[in-house]
Short mmCIF file of C-alpha atoms and ligand atoms in Angstrom, two decimals:
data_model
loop_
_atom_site.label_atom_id
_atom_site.label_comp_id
_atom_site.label_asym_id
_atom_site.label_seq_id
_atom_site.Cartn_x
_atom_site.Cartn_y
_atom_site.Cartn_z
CA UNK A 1 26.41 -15.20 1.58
CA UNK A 2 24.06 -13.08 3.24
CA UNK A 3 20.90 -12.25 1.10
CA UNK A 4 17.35 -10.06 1.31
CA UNK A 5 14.63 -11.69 -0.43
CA UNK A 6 12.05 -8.14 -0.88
CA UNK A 7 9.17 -7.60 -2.61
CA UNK A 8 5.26 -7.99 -2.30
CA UNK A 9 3.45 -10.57 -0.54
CA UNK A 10 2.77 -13.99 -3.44
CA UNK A 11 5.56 -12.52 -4.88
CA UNK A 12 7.18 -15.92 -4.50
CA UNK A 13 9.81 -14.87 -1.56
CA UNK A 14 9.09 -17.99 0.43
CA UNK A 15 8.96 -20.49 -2.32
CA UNK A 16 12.38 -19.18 -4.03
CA UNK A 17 13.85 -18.75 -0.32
CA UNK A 18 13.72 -22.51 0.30
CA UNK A 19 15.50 -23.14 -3.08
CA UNK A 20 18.25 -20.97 -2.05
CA UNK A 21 18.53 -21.66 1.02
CA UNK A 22 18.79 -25.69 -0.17
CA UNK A 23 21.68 -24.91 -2.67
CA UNK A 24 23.25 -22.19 -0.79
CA UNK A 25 23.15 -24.16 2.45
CA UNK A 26 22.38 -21.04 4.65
CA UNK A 27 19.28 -20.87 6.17
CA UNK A 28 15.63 -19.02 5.12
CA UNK A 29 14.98 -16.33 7.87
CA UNK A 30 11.23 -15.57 7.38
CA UNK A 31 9.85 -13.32 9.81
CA UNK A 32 6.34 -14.08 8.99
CA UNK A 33 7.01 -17.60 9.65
CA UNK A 34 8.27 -17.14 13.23
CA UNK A 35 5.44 -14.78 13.94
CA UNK A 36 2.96 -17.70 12.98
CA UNK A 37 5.16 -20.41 14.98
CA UNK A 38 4.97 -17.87 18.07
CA UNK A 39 0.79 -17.50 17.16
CA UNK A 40 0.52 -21.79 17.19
CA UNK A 41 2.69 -21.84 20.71
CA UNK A 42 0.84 -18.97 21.92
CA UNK A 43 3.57 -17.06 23.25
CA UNK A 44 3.19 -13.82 24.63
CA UNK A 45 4.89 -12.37 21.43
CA UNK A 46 2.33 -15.07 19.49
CA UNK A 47 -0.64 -13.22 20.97
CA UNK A 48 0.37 -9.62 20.76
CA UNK A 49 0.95 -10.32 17.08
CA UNK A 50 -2.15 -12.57 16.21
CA UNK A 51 -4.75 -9.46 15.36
CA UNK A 52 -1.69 -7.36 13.60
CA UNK A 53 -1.56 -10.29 11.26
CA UNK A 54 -5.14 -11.14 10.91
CA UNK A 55 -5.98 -7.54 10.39
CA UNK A 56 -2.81 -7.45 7.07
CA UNK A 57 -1.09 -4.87 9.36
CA UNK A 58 2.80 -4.63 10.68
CA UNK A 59 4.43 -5.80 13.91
CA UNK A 60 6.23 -3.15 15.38
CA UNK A 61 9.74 -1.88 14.19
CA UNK A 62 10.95 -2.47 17.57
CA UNK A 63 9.71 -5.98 18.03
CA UNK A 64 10.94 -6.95 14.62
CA UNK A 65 14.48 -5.84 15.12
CA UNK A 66 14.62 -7.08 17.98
CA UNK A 67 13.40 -10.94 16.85
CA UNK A 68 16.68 -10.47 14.24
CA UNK A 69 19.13 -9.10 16.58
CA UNK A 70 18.58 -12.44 18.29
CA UNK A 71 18.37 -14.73 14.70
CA UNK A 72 21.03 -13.03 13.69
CA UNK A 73 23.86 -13.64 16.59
CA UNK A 74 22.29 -17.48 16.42
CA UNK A 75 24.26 -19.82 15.39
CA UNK A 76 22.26 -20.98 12.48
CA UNK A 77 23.50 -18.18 10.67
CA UNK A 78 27.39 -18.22 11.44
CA UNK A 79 27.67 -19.28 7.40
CA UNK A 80 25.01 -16.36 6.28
CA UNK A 81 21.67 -16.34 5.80
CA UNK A 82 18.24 -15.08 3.60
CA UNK A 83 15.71 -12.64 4.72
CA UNK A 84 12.79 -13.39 3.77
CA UNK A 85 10.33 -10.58 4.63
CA UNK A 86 12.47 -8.50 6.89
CA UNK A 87 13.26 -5.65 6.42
CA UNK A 88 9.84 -4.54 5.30
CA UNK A 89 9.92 -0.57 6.94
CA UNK A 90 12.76 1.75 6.60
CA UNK A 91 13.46 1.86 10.41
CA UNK A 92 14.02 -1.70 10.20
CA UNK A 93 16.02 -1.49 7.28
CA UNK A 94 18.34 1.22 9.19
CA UNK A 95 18.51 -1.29 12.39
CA UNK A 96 19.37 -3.72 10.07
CA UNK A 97 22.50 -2.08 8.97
CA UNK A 98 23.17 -0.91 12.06
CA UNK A 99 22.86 -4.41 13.72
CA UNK A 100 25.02 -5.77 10.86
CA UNK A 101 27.50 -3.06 11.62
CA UNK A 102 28.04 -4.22 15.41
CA UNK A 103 28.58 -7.40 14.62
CA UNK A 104 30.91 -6.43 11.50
CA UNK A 105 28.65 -8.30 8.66
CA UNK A 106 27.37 -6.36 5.90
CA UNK A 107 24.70 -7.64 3.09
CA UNK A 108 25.60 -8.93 -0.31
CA UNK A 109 22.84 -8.25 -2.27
CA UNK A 110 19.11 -7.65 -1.86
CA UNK A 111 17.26 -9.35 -4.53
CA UNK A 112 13.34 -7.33 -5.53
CA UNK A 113 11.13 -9.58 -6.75
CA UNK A 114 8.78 -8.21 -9.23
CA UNK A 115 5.03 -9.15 -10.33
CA UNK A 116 2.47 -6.65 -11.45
CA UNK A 117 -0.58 -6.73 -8.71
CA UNK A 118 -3.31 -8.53 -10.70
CA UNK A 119 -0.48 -11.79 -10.77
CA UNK A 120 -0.15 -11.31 -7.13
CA UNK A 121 -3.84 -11.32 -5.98
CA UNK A 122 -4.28 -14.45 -8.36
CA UNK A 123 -1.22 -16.39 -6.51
CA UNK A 124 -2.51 -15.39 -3.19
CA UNK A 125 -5.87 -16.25 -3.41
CA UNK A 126 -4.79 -19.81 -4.76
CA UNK A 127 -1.73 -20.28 -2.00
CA UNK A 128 -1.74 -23.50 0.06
CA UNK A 129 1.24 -24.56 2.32
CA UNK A 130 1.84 -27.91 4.39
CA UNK A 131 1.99 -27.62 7.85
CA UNK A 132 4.26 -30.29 8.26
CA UNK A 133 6.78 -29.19 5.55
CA UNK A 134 6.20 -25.56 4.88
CA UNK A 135 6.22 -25.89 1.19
CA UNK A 136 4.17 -23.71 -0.44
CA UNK A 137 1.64 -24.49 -3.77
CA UNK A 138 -0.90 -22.75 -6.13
CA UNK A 139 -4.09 -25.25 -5.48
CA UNK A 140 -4.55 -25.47 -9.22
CA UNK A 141 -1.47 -26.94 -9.35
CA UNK A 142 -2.74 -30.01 -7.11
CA UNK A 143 -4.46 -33.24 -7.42
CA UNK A 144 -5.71 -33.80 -4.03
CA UNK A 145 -6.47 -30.36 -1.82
CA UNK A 146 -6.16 -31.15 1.44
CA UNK A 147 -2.08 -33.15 0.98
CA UNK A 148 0.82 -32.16 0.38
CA UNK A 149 2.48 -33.93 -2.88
CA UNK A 150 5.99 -33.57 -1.21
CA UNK A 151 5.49 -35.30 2.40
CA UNK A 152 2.16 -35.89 2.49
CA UNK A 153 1.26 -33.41 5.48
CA UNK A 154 -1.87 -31.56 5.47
CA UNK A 155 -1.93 -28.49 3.19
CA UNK A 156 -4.05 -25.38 4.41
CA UNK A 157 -4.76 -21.98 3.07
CA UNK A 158 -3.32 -18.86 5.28
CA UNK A 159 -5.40 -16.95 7.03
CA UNK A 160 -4.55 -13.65 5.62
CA UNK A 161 -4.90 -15.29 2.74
CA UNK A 162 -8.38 -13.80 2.28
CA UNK A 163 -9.29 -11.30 -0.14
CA UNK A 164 -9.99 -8.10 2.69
CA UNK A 165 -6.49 -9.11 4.28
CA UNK A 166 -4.87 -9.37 0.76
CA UNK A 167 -5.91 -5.58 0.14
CA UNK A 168 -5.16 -4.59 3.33
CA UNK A 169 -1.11 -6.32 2.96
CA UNK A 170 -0.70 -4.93 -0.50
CA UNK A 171 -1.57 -1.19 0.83
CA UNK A 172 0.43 -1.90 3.76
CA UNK A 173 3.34 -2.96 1.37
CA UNK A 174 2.61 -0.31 -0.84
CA UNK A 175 2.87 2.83 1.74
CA UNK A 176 5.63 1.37 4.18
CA UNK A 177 7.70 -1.55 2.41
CA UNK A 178 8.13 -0.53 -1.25
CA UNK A 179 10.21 2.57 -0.10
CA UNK A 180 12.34 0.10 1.31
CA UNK A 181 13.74 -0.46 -2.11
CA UNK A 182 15.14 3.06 -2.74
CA UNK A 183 17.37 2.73 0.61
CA UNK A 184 18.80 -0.61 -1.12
CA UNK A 185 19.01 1.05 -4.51
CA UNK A 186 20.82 3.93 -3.07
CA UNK A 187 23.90 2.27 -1.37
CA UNK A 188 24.06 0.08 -4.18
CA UNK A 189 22.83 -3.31 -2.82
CA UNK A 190 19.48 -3.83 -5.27
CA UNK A 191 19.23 -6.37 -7.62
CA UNK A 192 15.61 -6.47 -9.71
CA UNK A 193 14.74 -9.79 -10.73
CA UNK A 194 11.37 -10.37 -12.96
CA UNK A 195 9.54 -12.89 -10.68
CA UNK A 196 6.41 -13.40 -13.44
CA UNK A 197 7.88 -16.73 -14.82
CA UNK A 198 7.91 -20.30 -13.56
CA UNK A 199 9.78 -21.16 -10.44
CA UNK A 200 12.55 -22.70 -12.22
CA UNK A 201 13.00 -19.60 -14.54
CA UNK A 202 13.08 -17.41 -11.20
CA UNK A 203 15.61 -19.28 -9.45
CA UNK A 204 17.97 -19.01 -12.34
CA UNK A 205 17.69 -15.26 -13.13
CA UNK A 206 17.87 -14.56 -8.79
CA UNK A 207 21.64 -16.72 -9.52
CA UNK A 208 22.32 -15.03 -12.26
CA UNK A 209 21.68 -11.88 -10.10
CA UNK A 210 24.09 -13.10 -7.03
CA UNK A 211 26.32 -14.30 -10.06
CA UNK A 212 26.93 -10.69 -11.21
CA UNK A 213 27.09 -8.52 -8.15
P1 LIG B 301 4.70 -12.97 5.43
O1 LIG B 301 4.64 -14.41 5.77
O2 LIG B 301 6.09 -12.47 5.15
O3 LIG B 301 3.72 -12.57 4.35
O4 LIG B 301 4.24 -12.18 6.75
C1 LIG B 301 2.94 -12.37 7.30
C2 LIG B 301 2.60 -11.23 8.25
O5 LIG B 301 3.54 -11.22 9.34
C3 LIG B 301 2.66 -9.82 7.67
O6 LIG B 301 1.47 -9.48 6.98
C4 LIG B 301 2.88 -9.00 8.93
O7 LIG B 301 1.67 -8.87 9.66
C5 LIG B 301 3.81 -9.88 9.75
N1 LIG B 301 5.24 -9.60 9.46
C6 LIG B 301 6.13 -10.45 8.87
N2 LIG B 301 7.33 -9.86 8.74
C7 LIG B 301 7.20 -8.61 9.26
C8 LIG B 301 8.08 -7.50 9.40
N3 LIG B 301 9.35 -7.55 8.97
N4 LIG B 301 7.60 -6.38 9.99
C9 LIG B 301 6.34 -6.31 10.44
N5 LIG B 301 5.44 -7.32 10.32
C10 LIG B 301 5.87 -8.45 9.73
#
């Protein structure tokens, strides 16, 4: 099974990723999550893309597919995979399918999560994730702030979680991702999936989705 997890940033990509990836057994690609691993090992691609995230803006197309291309031809993902942020520009979305081409895969479905905006600003203003764990939590949600009720790791707010940045991502997503849909919707690939409702409810309708391709 190989699977796109699109839509806005707090849609709830991450969180419903890990689920998937769980019961599917194939692994969560999240490109925003090896851009911050590459920022904490300070890399040379970890400090090119520090102030690109910081600042809500996109790495480079080029960069990007070329991070995949590697992920891709990985072992990890012999059995399939879900994207989880990527593609997020039209180029990448056509190096995508040409990448898959080469190596004679194609994508079963791409799932769009959908949230109207004022939902998303609330859940990203009130993220937390462990660093030990990567789980991800609203704060209301949570007794104690600072742990993580699933491994006890520390739990710590993003840092483009901040309201500037959030504006900043959702104009970025906005102008150069949401297009992003119409290239899925055109060849027949997109799958909308209301993503207002509780995690649980989610999870079932993005099966029921897969279910029903
Ligand atoms: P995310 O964790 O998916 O919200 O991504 C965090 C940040 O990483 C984004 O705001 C971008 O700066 C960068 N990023 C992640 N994925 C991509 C991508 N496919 N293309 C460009 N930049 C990305």
């Amino acid at each position: 099974m190989r699977l796109i997890l699109f839509g806005p940033p707090g849609v709830g990509k991450g969180t419903q990723a890990k689920l998937l990836s769980a019961t599917l057994n194939i692994p969560q690609i999240s490109t925003g999550d090896l851009l911050r691993e590459a920022i904490v090992k300070d890399t040379e691609l970890g400090r090119a893309a520090k102030a690109i995230l910081d600042g809500g803006q996109l790495v480079s197309d080029s960069i990007m597919i070329g991070i995949i291309r590697d992920v891709l031809k990985s072992e990890q993902c012999k059995n399939g995979f879900i994207l989880d942020g990527f593609p997020r520009t039209i180029p990448q979305a056509e190096g995508l399918s040409f990448l898959l081409a080469q190596l004679g895969l194609n994508i079963d479905c791409v799932i769009s999560m959908e949230v109207d905006e004022t939902e998303i600003i609330r859940r990203l203003g009130k993220r937390s994730s462990c660093d030990q764990c990567g789980k991800i939590f609203g704060i209301e949600t949570i007794k104690d702030k600072t742990k993580c009720p699933n491994c006890g790791g520390q739990l710590s707010q993003r840092d483009d979680d901040n309201p500037d940045t959030i504006r900043e991502r959702l104009l970025v997503y906005a102008r150069s991702t949401e297009p992003v849909k119409r290239y899925y919707q055109k060849i027949g690939l997109l799958k909308t999936v209301n993503a207002q409702g509780s995690i649980e409810q989610v999870t079932r309708d993005i099966f029921v989705s897969i279910n029903h391709k």
